[in-house]
PDB file of C-alpha atoms and ligand atoms in Angstrom:
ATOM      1  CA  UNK A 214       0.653 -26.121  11.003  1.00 96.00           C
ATOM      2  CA  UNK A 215       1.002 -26.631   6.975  1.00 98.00           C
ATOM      3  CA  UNK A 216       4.457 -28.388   6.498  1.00 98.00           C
ATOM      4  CA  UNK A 217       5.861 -27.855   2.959  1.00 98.00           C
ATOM      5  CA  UNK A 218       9.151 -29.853   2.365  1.00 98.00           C
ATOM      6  CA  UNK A 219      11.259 -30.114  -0.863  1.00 98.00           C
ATOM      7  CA  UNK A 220       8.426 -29.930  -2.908  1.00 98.00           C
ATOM      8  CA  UNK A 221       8.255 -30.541  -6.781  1.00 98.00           C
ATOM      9  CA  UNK A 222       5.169 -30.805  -9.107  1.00 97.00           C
ATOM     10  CA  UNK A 223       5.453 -32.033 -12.547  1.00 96.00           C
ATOM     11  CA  UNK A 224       3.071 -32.402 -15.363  1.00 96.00           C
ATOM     12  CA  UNK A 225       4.400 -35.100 -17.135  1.00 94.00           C
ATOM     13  CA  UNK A 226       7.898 -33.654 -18.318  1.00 95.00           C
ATOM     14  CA  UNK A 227       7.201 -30.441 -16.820  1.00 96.00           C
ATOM     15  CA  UNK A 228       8.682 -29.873 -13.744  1.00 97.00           C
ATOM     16  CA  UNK A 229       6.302 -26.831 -12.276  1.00 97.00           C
ATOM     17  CA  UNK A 230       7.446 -26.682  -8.912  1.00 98.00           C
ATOM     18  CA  UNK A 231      11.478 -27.197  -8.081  1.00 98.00           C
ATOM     19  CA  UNK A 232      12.421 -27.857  -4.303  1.00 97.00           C
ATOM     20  CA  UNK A 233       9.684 -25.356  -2.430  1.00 98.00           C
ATOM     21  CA  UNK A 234       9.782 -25.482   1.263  1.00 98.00           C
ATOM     22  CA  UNK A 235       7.198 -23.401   3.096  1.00 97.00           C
ATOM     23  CA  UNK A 236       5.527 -23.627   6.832  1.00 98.00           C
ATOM     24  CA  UNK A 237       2.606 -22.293   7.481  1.00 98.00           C
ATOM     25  CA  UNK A 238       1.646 -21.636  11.479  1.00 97.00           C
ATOM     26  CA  UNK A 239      -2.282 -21.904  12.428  1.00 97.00           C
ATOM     27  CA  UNK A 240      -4.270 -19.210  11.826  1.00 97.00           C
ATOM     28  CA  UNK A 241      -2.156 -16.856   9.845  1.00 97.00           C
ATOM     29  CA  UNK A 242      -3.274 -15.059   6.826  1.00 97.00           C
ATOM     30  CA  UNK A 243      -0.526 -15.838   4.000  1.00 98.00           C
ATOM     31  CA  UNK A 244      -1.284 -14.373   0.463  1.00 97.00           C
ATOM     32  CA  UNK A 245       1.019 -16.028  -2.409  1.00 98.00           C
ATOM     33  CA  UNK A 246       1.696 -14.136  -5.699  1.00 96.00           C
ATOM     34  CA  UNK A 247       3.427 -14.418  -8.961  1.00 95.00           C
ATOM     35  CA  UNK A 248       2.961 -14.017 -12.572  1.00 93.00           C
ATOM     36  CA  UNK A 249       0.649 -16.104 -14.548  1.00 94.00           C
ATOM     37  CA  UNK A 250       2.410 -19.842 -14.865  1.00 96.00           C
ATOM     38  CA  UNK A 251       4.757 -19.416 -11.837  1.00 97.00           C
ATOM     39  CA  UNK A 252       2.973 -22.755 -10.017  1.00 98.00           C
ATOM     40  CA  UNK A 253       0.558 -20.662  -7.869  1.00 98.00           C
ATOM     41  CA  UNK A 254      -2.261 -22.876  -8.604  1.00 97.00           C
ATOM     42  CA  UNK A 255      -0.393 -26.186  -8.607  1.00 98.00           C
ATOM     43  CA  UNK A 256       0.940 -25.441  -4.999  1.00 98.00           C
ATOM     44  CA  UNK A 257      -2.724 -25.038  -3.580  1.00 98.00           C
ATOM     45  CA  UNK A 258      -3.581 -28.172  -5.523  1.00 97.00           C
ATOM     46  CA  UNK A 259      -0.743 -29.999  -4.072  1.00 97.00           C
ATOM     47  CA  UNK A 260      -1.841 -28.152  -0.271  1.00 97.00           C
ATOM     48  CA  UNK A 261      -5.053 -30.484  -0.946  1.00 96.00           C
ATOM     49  CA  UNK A 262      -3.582 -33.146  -2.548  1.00 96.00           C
ATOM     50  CA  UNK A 263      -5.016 -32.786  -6.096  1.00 95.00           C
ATOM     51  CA  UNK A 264      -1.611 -33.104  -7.785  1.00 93.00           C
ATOM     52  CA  UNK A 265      -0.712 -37.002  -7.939  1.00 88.00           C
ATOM     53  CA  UNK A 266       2.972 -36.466 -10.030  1.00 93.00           C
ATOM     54  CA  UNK A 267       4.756 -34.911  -6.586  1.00 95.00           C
ATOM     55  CA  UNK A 268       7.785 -35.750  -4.656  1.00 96.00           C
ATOM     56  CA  UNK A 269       8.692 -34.199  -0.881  1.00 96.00           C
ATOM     57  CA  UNK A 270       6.541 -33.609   1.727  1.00 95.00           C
ATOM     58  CA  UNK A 271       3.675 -32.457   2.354  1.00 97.00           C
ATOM     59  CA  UNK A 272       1.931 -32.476   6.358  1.00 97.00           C
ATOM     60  CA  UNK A 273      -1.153 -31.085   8.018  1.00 97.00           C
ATOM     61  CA  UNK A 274      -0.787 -31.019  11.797  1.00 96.00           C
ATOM     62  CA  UNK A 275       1.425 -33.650  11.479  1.00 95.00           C
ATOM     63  CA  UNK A 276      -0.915 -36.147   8.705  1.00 96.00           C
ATOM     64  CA  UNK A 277       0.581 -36.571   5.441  1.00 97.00           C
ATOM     65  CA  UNK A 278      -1.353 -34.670   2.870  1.00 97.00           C
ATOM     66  CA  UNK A 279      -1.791 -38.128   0.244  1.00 94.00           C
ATOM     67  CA  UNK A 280      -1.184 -37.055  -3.528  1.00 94.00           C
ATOM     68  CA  UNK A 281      -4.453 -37.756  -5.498  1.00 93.00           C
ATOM     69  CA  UNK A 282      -6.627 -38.322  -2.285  1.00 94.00           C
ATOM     70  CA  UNK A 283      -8.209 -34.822  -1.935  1.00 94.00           C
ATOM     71  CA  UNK A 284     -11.769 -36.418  -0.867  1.00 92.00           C
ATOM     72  CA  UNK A 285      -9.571 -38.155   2.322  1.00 93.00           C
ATOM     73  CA  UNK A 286      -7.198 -34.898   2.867  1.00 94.00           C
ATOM     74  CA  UNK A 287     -10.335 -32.322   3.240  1.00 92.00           C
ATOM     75  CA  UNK A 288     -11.216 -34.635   6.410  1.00 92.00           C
ATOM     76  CA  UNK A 289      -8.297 -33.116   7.848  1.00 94.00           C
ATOM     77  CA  UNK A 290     -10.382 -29.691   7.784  1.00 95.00           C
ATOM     78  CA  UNK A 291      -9.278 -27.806   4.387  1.00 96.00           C
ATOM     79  CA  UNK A 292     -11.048 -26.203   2.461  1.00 93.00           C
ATOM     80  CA  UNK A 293     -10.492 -25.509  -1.619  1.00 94.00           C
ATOM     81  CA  UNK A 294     -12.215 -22.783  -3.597  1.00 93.00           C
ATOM     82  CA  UNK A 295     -10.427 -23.230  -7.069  1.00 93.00           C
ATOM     83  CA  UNK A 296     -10.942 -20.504  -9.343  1.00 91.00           C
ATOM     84  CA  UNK A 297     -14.431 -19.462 -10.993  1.00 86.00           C
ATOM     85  CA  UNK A 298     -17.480 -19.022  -9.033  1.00 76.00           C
ATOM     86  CA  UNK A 299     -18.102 -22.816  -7.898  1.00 87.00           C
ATOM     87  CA  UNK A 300     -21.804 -22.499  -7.147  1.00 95.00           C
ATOM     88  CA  UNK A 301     -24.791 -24.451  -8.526  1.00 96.00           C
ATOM     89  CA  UNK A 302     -26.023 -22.036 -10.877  1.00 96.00           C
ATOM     90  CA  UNK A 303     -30.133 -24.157 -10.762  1.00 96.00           C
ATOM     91  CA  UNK A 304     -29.832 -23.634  -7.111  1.00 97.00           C
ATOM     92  CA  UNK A 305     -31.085 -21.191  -4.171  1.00 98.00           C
ATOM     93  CA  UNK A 306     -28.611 -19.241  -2.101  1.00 98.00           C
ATOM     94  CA  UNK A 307     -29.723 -21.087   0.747  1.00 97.00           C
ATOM     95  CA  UNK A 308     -29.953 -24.632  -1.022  1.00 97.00           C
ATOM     96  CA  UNK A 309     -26.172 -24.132  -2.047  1.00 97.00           C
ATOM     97  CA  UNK A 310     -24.833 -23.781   1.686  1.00 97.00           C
ATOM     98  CA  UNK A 311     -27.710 -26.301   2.859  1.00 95.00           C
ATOM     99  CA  UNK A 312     -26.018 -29.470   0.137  1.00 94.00           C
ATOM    100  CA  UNK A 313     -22.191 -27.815   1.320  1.00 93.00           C
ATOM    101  CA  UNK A 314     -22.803 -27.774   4.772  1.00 91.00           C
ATOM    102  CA  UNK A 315     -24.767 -31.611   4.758  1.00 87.00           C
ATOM    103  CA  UNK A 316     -22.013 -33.702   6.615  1.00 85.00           C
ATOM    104  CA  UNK A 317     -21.440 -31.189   9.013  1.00 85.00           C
ATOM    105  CA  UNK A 318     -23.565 -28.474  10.516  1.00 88.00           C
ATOM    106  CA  UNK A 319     -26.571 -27.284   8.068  1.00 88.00           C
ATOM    107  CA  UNK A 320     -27.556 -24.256  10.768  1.00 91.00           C
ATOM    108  CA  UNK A 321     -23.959 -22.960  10.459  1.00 93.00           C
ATOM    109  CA  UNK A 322     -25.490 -21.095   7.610  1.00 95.00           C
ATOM    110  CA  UNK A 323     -26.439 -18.377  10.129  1.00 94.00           C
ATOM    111  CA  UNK A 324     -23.064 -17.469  10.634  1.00 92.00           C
ATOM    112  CA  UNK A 325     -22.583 -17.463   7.106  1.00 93.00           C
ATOM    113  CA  UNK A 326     -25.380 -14.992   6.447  1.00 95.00           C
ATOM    114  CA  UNK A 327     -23.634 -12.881   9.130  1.00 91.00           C
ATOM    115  CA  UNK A 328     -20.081 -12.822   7.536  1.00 89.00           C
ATOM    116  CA  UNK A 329     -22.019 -12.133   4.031  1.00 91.00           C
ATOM    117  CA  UNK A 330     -25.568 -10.541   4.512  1.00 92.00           C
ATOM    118  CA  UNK A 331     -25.936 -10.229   0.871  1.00 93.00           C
ATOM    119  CA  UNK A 332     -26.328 -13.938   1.067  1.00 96.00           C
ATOM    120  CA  UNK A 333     -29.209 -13.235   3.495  1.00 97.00           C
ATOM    121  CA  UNK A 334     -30.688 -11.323   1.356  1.00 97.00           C
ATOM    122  CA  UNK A 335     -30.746 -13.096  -1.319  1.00 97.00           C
ATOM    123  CA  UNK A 336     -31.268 -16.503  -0.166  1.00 97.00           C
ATOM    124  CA  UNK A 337     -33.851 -17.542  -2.365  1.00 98.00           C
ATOM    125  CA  UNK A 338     -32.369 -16.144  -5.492  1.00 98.00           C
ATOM    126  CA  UNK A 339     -30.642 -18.857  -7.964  1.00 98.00           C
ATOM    127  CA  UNK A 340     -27.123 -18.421  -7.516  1.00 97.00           C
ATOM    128  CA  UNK A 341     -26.701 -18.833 -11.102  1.00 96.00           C
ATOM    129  CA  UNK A 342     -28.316 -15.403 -11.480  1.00 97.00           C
ATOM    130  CA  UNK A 343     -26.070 -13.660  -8.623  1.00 95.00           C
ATOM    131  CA  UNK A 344     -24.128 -10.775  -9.725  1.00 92.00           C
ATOM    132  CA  UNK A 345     -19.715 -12.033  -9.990  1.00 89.00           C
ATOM    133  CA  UNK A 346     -19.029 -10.855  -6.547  1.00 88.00           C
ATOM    134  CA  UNK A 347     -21.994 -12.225  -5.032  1.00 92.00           C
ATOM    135  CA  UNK A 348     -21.235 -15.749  -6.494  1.00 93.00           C
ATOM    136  CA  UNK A 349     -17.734 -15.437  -5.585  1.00 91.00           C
ATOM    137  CA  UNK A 350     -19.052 -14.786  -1.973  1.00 91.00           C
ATOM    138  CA  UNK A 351     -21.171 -17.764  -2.210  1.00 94.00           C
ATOM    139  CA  UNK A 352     -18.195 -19.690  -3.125  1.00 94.00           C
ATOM    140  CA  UNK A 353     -16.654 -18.817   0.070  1.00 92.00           C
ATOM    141  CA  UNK A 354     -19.499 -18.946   2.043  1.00 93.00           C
ATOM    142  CA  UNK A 355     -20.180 -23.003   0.953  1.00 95.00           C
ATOM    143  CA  UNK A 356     -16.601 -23.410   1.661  1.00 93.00           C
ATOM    144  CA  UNK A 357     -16.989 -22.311   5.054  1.00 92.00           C
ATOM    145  CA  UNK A 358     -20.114 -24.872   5.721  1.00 94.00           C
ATOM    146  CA  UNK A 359     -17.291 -27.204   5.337  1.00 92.00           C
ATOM    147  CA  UNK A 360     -16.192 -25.395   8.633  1.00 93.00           C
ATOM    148  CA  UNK A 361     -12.788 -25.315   7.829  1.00 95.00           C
ATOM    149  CA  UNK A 362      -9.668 -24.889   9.527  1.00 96.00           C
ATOM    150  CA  UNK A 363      -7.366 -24.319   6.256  1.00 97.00           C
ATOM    151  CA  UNK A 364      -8.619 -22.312   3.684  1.00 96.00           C
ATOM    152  CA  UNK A 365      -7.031 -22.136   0.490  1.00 97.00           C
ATOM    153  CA  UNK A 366      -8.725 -20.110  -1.907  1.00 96.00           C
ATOM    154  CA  UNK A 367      -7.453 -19.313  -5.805  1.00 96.00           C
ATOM    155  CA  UNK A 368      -7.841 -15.988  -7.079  1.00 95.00           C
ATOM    156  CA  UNK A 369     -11.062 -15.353  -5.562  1.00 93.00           C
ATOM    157  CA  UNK A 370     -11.266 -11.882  -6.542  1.00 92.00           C
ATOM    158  CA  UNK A 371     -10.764 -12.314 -10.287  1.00 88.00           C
ATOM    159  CA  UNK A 372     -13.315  -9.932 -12.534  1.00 82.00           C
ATOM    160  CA  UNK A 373     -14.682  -8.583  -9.826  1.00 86.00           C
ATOM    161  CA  UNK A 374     -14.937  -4.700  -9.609  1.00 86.00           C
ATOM    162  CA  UNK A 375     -12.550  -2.917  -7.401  1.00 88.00           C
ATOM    163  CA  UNK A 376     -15.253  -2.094  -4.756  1.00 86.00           C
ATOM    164  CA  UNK A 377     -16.256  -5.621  -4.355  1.00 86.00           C
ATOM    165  CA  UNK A 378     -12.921  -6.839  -4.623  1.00 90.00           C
ATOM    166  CA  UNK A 379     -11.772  -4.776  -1.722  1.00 90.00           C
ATOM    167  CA  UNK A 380     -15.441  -6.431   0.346  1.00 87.00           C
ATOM    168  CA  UNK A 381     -14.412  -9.570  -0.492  1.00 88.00           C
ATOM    169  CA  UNK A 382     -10.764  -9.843   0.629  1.00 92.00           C
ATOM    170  CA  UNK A 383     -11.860  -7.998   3.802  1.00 91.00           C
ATOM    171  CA  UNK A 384     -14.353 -10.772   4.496  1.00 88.00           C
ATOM    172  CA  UNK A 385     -11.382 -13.079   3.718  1.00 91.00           C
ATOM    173  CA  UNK A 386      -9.625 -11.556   7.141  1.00 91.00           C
ATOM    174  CA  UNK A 387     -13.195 -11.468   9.020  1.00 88.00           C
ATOM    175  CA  UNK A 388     -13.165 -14.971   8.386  1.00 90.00           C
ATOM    176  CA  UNK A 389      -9.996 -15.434   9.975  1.00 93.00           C
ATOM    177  CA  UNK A 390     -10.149 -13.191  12.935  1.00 91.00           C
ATOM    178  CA  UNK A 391     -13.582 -14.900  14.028  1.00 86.00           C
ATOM    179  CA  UNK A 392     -13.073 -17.845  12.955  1.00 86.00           C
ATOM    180  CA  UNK A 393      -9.543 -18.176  13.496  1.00 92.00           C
ATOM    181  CA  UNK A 394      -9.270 -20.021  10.171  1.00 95.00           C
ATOM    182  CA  UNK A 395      -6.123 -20.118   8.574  1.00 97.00           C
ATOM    183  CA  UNK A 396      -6.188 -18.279   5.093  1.00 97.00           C
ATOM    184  CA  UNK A 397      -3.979 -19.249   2.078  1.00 98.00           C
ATOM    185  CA  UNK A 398      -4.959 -16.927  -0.851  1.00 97.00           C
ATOM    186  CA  UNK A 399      -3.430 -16.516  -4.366  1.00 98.00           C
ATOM    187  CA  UNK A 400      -3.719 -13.256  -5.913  1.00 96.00           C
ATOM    188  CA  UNK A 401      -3.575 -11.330  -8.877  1.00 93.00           C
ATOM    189  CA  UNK A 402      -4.814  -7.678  -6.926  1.00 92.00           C
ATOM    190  CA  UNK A 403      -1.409  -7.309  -4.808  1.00 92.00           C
ATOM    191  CA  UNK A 404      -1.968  -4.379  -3.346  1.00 91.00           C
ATOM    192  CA  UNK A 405      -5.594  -4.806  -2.237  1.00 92.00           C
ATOM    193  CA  UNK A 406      -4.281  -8.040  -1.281  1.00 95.00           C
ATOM    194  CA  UNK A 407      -1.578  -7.151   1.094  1.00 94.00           C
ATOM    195  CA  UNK A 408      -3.331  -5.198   3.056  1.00 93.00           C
ATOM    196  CA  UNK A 409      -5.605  -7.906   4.399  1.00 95.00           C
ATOM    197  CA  UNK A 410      -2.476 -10.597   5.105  1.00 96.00           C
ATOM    198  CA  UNK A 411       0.315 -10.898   7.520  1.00 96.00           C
ATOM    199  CA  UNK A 412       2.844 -12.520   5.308  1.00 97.00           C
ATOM    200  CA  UNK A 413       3.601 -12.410   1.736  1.00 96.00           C
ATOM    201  CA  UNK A 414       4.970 -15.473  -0.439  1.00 97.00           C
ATOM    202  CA  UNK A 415       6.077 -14.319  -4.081  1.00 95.00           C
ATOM    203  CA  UNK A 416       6.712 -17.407  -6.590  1.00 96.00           C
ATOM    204  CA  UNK A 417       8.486 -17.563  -9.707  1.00 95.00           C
ATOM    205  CA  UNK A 418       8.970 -20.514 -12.093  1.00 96.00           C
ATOM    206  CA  UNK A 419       8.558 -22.373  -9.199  1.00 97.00           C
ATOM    207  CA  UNK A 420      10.357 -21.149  -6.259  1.00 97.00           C
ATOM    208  CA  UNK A 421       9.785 -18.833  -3.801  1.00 97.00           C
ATOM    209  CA  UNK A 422      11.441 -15.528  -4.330  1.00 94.00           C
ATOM    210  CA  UNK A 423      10.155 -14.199  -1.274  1.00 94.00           C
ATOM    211  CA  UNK A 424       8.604 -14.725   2.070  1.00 96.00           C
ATOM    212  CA  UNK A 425       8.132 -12.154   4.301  1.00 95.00           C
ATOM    213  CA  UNK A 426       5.730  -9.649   6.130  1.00 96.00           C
ATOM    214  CA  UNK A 427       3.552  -8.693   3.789  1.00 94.00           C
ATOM    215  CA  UNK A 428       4.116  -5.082   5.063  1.00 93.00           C
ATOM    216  CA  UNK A 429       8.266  -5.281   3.892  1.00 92.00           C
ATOM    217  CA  UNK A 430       7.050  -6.220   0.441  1.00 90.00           C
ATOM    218  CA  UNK A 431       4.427  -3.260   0.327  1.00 87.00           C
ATOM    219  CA  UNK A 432       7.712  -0.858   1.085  1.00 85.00           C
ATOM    220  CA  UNK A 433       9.834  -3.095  -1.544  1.00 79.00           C
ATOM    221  CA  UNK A 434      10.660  -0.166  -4.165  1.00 67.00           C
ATOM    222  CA  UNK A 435      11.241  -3.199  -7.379  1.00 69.00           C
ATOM    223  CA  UNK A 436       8.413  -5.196  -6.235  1.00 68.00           C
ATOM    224  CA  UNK A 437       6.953  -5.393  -9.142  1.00 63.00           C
ATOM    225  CA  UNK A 438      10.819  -6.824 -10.465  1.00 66.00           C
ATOM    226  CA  UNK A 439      10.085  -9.376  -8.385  1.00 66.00           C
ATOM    227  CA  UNK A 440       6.830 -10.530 -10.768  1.00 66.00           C
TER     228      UNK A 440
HETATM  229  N1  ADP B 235      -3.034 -29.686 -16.001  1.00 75.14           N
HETATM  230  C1  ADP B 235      -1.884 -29.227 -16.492  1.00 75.14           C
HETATM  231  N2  ADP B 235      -1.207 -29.901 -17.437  1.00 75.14           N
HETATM  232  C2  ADP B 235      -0.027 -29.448 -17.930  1.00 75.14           C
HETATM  233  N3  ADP B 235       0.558 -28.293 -17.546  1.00 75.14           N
HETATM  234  C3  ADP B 235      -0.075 -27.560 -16.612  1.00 75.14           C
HETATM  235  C4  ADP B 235      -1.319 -27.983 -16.038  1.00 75.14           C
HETATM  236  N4  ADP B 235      -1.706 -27.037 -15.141  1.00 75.14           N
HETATM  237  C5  ADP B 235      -0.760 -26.089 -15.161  1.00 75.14           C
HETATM  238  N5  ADP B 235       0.222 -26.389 -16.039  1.00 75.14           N
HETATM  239  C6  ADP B 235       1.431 -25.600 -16.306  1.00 75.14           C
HETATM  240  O1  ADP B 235       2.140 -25.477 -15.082  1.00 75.14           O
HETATM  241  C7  ADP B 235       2.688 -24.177 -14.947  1.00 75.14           C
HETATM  242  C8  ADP B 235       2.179 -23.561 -13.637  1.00 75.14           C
HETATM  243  O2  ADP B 235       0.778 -23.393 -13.726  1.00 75.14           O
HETATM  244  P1  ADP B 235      -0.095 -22.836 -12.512  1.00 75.14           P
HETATM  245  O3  ADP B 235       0.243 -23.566 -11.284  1.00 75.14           O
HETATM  246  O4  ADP B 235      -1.496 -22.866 -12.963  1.00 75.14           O
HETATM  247  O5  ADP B 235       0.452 -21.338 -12.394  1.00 75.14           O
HETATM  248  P2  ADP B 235      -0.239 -20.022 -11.819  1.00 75.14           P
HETATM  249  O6  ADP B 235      -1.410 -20.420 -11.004  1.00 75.14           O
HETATM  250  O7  ADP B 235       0.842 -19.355 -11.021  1.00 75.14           O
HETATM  251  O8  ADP B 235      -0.622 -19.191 -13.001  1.00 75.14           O
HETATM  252  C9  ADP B 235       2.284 -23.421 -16.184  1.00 75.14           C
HETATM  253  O9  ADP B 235       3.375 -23.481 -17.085  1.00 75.14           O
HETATM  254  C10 ADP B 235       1.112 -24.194 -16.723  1.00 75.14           C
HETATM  255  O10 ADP B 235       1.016 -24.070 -18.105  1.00 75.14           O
HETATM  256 MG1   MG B 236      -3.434 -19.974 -11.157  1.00 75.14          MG
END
């Protein structure tokens, strides 16, 4: 379980994040939304602990996530991808997941090749010459060498085409289901989006305007009021 307690972010003077409370249970599939600037991005960061300026609380099973400590809070099994496609461009397919997976199980590449057979295919291919989606995938799929039980992922469908943005969040839920990873994902494609999560978070300036089933704010006739 994620525990989220009177949480605010601040960069410098500005406070980004005002009083957000927010549990998360193991292994559900929670997508958070909200216009451009609404602290999306700095509530992931803080999930990880790559926000230093924070006050409130912020636990993993229990273990105080530690502001500024992100190399000592992904022990506790999360995962980041931050936005962009974080791949080593000079790199194989299979090199990327081999360095990602290093301190934990190199061979659990297999299983990434089965969640993403394009990886398969192209394992020898320099991921700096992988089409968008394929590098997003990649991004994902290095993440999951990690083996993670918390994923937290930022916008990973950005500029992708609609096609490949509707194959990637429906890996996203593959993940989970055989995995049983839990799956945090900020999105700009709500509607693609809320079809692969349970639950639905919707921030503004900082607090949460909504938390729900994700299938309540699919019927919501102003939900687009609420962005
Ligand atoms: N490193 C930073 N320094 C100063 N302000 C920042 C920084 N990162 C984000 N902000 C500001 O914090 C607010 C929230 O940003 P962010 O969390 O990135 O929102 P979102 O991901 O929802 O678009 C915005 O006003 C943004 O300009
Ligand atoms: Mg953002």
């Amino acid at each position: 379980m994620l525990q989220v307690e009177n949480l605010n972010a601040h960069y410098g003077k500005l406070q980004v994040l005002h009083d957000l409370s927010l549990t998360i249970r193991d292994g559900e599939r929670v997508g958070i939304f909200g216009h451009n600037g609404a602290g999306k991005t700095t509530l992931l960061k803080c999930c990880v602990g790559d926000i230093a300026q924070i006050s409130g609380n912020i636990r993993y099973h229990g273990e105080p996530i530690l502001p500024g400590q992100v190399h000592l809070n992904v022990r506790q099994g999360i995962g980041f991808v931050p936005q962009g496609h974080n791949v080593f461009r000079e790199l194989s397919v299979a090199q990327n997941l081999r360095i990602s997976g290093l301190m934990h199980d190199p061979a659990y590449a297999e299983t990434v090749y089965g969640i993403f057979p394009i990886l398969k295919e192209r394992s020898v291919q320099q991921a700096g010459s992988l089409s968008g989606g394929q590098q997003q995938m990649l991004a994902l799929g290095m993440a999951l060498m990690t083996r993670p039980k918390l994923l937290l992922l930022d916008e990973p469908t950005t500029g992708l085409a609609p096609i490949i943005v509707r194959d990637v969040l429906a890996s996203i839920r593959s993940i989970n289901q055989s995995e049983g990873t839990t799956v945090i994902i900020v999105e700009q494609n709500v509607p693609a989006t809320l079809q692969q999560v349970e639950r639905a978070v919707v921030l503004k300036s900082g607090r949460i305007i909504f938390d729900g089933p994700s299938q309540q704010l699919r019927e919501q006739e102003n939900l687009w009021h609420l962005f």
